[in-house]
Each structure stands twice: as C-alpha cells, then as structure tokens.
Short mmCIF file of C-alpha atoms and ligand atoms in Angstrom, two decimals:
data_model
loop_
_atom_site.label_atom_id
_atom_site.label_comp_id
_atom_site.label_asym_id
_atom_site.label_seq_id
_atom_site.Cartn_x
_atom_site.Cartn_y
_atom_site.Cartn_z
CA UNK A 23 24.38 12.36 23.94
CA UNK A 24 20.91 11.36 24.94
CA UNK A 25 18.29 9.41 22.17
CA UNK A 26 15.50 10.50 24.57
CA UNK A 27 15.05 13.18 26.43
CA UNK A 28 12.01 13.65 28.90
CA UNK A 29 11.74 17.09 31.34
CA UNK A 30 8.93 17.79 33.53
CA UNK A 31 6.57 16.09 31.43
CA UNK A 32 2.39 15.95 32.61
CA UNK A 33 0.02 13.99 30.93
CA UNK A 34 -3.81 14.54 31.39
CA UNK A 35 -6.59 12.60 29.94
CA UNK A 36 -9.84 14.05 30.45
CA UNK A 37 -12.33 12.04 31.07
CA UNK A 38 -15.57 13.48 30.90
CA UNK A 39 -16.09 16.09 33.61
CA UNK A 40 -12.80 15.01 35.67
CA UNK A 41 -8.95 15.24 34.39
CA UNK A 42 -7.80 12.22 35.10
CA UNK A 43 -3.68 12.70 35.69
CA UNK A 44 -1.79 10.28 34.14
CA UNK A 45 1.93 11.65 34.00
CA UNK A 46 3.26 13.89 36.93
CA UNK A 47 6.70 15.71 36.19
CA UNK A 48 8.19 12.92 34.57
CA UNK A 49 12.39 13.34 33.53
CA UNK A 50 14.37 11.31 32.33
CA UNK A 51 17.47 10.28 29.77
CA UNK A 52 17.92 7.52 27.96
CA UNK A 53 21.31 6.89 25.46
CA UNK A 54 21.52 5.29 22.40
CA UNK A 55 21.62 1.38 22.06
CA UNK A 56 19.78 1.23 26.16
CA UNK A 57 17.99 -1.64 26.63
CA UNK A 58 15.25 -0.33 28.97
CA UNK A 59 12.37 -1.15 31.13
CA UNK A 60 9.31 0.54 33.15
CA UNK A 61 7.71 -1.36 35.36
CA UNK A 62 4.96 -0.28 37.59
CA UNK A 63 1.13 -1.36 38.70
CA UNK A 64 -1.56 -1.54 36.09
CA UNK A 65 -2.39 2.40 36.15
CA UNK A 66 0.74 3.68 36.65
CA UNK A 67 1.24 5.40 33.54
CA UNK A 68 3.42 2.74 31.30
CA UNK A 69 1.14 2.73 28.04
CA UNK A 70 0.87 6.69 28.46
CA UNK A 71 4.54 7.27 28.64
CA UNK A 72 5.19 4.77 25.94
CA UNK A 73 2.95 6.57 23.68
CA UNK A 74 4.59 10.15 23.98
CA UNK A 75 8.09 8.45 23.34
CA UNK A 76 6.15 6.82 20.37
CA UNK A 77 5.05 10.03 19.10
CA UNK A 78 1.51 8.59 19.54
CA UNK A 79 0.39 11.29 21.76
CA UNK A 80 1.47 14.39 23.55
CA UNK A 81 2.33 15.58 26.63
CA UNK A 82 0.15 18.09 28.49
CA UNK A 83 3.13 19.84 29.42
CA UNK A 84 7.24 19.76 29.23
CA UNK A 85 10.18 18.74 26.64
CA UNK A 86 10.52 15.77 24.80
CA UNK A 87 13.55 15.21 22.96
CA UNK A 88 13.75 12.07 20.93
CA UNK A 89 16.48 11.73 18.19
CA UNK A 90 17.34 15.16 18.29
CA UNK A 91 13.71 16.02 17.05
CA UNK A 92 12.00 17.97 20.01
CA UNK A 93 8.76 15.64 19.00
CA UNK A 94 5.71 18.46 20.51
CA UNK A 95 5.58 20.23 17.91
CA UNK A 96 5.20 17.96 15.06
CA UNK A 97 1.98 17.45 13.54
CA UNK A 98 -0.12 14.47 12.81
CA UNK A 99 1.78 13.75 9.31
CA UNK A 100 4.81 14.72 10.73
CA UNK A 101 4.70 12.60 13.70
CA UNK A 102 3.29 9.48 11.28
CA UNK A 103 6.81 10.26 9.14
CA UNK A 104 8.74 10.32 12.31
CA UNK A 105 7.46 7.21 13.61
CA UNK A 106 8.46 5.56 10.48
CA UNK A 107 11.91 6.25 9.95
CA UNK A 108 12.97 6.23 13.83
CA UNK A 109 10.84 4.08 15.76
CA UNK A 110 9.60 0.37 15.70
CA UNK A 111 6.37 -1.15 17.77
CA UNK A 112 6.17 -4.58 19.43
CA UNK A 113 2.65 -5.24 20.80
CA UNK A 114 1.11 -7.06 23.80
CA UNK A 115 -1.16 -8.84 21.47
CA UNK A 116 1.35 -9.34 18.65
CA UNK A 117 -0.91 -7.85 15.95
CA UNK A 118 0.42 -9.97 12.96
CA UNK A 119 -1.82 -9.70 10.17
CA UNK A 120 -3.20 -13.18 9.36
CA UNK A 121 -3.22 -12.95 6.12
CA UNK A 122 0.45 -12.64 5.47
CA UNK A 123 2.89 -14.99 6.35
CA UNK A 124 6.11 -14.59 8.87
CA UNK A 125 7.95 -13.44 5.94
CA UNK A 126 5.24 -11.10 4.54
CA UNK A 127 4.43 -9.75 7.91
CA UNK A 128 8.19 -8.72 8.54
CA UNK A 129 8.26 -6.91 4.74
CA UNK A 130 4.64 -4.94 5.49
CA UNK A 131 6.57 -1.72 7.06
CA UNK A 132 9.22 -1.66 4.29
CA UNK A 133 6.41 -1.56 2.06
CA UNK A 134 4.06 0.45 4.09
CA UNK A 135 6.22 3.32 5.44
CA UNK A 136 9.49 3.31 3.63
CA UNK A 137 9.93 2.44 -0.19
CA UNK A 138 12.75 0.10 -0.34
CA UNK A 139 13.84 -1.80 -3.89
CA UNK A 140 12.67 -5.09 -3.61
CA UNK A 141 16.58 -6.62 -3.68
CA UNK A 142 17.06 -4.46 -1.05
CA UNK A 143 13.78 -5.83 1.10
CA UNK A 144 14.50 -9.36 0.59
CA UNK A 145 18.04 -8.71 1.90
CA UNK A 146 16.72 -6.97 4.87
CA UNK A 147 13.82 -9.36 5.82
CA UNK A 148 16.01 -12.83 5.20
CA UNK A 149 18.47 -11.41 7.46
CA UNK A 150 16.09 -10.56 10.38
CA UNK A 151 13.84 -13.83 10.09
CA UNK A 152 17.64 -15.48 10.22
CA UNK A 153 18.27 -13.25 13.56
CA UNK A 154 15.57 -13.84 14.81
CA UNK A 155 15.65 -17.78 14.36
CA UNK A 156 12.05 -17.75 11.98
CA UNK A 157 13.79 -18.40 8.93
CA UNK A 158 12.07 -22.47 8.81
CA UNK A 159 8.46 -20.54 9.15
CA UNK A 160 8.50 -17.82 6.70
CA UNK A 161 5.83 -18.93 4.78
CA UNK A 162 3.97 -20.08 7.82
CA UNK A 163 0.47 -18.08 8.52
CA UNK A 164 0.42 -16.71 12.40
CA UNK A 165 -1.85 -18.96 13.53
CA UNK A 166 -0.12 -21.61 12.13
CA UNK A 167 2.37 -20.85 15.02
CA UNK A 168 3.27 -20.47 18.50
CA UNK A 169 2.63 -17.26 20.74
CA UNK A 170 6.82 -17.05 21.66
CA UNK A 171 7.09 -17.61 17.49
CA UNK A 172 4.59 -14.68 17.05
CA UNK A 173 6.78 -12.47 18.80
CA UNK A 174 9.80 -13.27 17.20
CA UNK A 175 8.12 -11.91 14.31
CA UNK A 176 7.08 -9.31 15.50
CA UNK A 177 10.95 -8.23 17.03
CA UNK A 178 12.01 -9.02 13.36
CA UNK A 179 9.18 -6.46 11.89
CA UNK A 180 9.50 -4.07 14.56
CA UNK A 181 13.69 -4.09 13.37
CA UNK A 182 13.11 -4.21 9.82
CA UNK A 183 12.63 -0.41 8.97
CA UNK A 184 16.29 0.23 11.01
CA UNK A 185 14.71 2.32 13.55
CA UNK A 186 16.65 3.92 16.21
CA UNK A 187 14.35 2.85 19.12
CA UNK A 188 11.79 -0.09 19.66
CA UNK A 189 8.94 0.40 21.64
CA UNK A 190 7.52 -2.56 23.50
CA UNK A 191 4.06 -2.69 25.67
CA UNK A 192 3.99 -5.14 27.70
CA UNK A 193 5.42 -7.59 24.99
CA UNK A 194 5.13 -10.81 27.18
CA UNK A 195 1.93 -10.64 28.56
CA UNK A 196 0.67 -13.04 27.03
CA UNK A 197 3.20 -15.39 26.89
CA UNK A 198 4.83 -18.24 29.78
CA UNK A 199 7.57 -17.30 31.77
CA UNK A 200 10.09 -19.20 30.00
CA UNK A 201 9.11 -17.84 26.33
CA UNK A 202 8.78 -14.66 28.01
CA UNK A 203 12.12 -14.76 29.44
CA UNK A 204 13.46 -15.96 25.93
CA UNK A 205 11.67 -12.83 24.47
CA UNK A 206 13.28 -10.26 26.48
CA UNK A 207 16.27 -12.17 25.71
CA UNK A 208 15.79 -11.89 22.00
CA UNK A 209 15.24 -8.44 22.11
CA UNK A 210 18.61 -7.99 24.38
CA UNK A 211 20.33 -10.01 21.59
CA UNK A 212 18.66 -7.63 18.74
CA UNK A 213 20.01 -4.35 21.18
CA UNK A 214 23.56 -6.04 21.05
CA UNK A 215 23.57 -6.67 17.23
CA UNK A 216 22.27 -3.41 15.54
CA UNK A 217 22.96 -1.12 18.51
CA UNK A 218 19.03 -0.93 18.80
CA UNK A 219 17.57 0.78 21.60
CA UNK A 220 14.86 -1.16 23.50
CA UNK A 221 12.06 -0.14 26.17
CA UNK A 222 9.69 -2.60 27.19
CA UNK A 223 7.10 -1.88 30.16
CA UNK A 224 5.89 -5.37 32.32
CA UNK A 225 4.42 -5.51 35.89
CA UNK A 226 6.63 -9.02 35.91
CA UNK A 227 9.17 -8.32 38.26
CA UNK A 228 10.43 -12.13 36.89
CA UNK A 229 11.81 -10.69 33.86
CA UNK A 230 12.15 -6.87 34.46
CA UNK A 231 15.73 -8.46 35.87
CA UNK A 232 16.98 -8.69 32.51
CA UNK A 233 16.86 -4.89 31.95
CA UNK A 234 19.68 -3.08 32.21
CA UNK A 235 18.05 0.32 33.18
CA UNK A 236 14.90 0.40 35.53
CA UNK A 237 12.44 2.99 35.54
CA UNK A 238 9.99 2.51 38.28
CA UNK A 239 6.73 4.01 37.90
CA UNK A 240 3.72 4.45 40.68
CA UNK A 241 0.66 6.15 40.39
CA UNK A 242 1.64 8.23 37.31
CA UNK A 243 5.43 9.83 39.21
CA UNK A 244 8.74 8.56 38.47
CA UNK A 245 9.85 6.45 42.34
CA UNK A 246 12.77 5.53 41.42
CA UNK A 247 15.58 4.04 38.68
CA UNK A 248 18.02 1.23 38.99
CA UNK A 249 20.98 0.84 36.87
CA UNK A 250 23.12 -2.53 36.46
CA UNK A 251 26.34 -3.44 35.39
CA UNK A 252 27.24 -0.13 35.78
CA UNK A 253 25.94 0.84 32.44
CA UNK A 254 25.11 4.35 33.94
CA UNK A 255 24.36 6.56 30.78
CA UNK A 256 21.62 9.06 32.23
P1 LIG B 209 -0.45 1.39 32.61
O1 LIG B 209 -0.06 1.19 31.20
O2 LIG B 209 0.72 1.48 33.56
O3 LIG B 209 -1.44 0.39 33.07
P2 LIG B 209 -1.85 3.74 31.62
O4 LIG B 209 -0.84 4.63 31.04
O5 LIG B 209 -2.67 2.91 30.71
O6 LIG B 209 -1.16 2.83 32.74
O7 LIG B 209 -2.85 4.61 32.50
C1 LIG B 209 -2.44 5.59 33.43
C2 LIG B 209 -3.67 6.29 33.99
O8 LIG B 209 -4.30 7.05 32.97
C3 LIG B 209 -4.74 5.36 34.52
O9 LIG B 209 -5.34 5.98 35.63
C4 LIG B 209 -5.70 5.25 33.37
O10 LIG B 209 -7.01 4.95 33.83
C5 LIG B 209 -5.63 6.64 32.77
N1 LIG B 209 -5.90 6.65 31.32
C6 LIG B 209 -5.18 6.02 30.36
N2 LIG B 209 -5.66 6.29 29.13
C7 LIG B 209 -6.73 7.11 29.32
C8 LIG B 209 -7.66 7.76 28.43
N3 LIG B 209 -7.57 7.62 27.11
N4 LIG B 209 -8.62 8.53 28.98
C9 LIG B 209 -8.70 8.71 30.31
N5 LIG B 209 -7.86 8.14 31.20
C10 LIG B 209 -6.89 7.35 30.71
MG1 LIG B 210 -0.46 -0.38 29.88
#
C-alpha cells in the first residue's frame, strides 16, 4: 500500500508568452511512515512537486494518488479540507506568527482547521512541545528564540493536527549545519514516534544523508532514487 502515488505527472507554468516546464513525467511511490527527501539544483522542480503532493497546485497532466484520495479532481474547498486533515507544512522561513507564543503557535491549526475540545488541544499541544523538547519556551514569543528553536515549533505545529504526511521545503535553509542536522534528526525522531511520513527537499547534500529514500531531481525529470537500509517500499 502506497500513501503517495505519482504517474507520469507534467507540470507547466506559463509564463507570459513561453510555458516554462517544470515537471517532466514524474512517477513515483512513497509508503506510509517514509521519511523522504528530494534533492536537486535550485530549478529543478522541488517546490513544484512539493506543492502537488500538498494539494497546493495541480499537475498539468497524470495521477496523483495521495491517501487513497486521487487529489486532481478536488476543488479549491476540497483541497483546503484535504490539506487539513492529512497533511502538515514545515517552511523554509519558519512562518511562526509573532504574536503567539511557542505554545499558541503549535494550537493555531487545531483551532484553525480542525475543531478540537479544548481538553483535548491542551493534551495534544503539551505532548508535542514535550516531543519536541520546547516545553521550557511555551510562552516564549518567536523572536524571543533561536532559528533551530523556531523549527522545533514549527515540527510540533506541523504534527499537531495528526496528519498522515509532513511536507517540508527546504526546512534548514536557513539554519547551521549542526542545527540543521539536529532538525532533520527531529523530524526522523517525529517519523519513528507517530509513524509520520516525512519529505523534505534541500540542495545540502550534508544532510540529505539522513534520508532514508532519495529522490534525485534535475532540470524538472526524475535521475535517479537511492534507498538505504534496505527500507525498499516503492
Ligand atoms: P526548486 O524548488 O527545485 O528550486 P521550482 O519548483 O521552484 O524548483 O522551479 C522549477 C522550475 O519552474 C524553474 O524553472 C522555475 O523557474 C519554474 N517556476 C516555478 N514556479 C513558477 C511559476 N509560478 N511561474 C513560472 N515558472 C515557475
Ligand atoms: Mg524550491
């Protein structure tokens, strides 16, 4: 059983007069509880593929399969409702809201995009600022803390809905190798406690090593996969 599955998939963008190809008969499977990455150049389609998994956008052609939902033909309002019950965002930029603290921040999606009694969210976000090692700072602002710290938050609100999948976009871009490393390693630790799955796209080959399944992308074409630890599940 496959959580994602991608055949044949094109994306064009066009830009003004000229289609600009972004995606080239991309296919793919990924199982449940996969903790992911695609790496490529700046270009080579990561965002854009990240987006159709995310239900963001849609392919200009192909299947996409993810949670047994065949995601093209939802609409907007279906795609929004989808989004929110299966799939959580981490961002290269964090995008925290400053006016809420850590522990505000991490309740915003319970609030926002499922309606949770409020036992039920305090139980929920005390456990994941716990996981994710934050509790000491919930009532810290975000810029009262560090980038690495910023993330952790943001793993915690990304997990906080239960999603099936977590979507990362370049999540350590803007962060030092070693809290970059520790990231990624966070988010490995999240896969391995609530069976999570994880893709995260970097041009860092320094920490793409900590993936467990390796999608290589090059001017918008899949060039290759590598599998380790002989976790080979599609
Ligand atoms: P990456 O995330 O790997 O840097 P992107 O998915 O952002 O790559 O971009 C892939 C290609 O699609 C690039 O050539 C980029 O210029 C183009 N592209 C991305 N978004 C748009 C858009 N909204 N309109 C036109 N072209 C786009
Ligand atoms: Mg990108």
């Amino acid at each position: 059983m496959s959580l994602i599955a991608a055949e044949g998939i094109d994306k064009e963008y066009q830009a003004g007069e000229v289609a600009v190809k972004a995606l080239k008969g991309i296919s793919f499977e990924i199982a449940p509880a996969s903790f992911v990455s695609f790496i490529g150049p700046s270009g080579s389609g990561k965002t854009t593929l990240l987006n159709l998994i995310g239900c963001l956008d849609k392919p200009t052609k192909g299947q996409l399969k993810v949670a047994d939902t065949d995601v093209l033909h939802l609409d907007r309002k279906q795609s929004a409702s989808f989004r929110g019950s299966n799939i959580g965002f981490i961002f290269q930029d964090f995008n925290l809201i400053p006016v809420l603290t850590v522990y505000e921040n991490i309740e915003y999606p319970l609030l926002m995009v499922q309606s949770a009694p409020s036992s039920e969210r305090k139980k929920r976000v005390t456990a994941l600022l716990d996981a994710v090692g934050m509790i000491d700072q919930k009532d810290k602002y975000p810029d009262q803390i560090s980038g690495g710290q910023k993330q952790r938050v943001a793993i915690a609100r990304a997990l906080v809905t239960n999603p099936k999948l977590v979507l990362a976009d370049e999540p350590t871009a803007n962060l030092d190798h070693k809290t970059a490393y520790m990231v990624i390693e966070l988010m490995k630790t999240m896969r391995n406690e609530f069976k999570t799955t994880f893709i995260f796209s970097t041009h860092d080959q320094k920490i793409v090593g900590e993936a467990e399944i390796i999608y290589m992308l090059e001017d918008g074409e899949m060039k290759g996969k590598e599998v380790k630890g002989g976790n080979n599940n599609g």
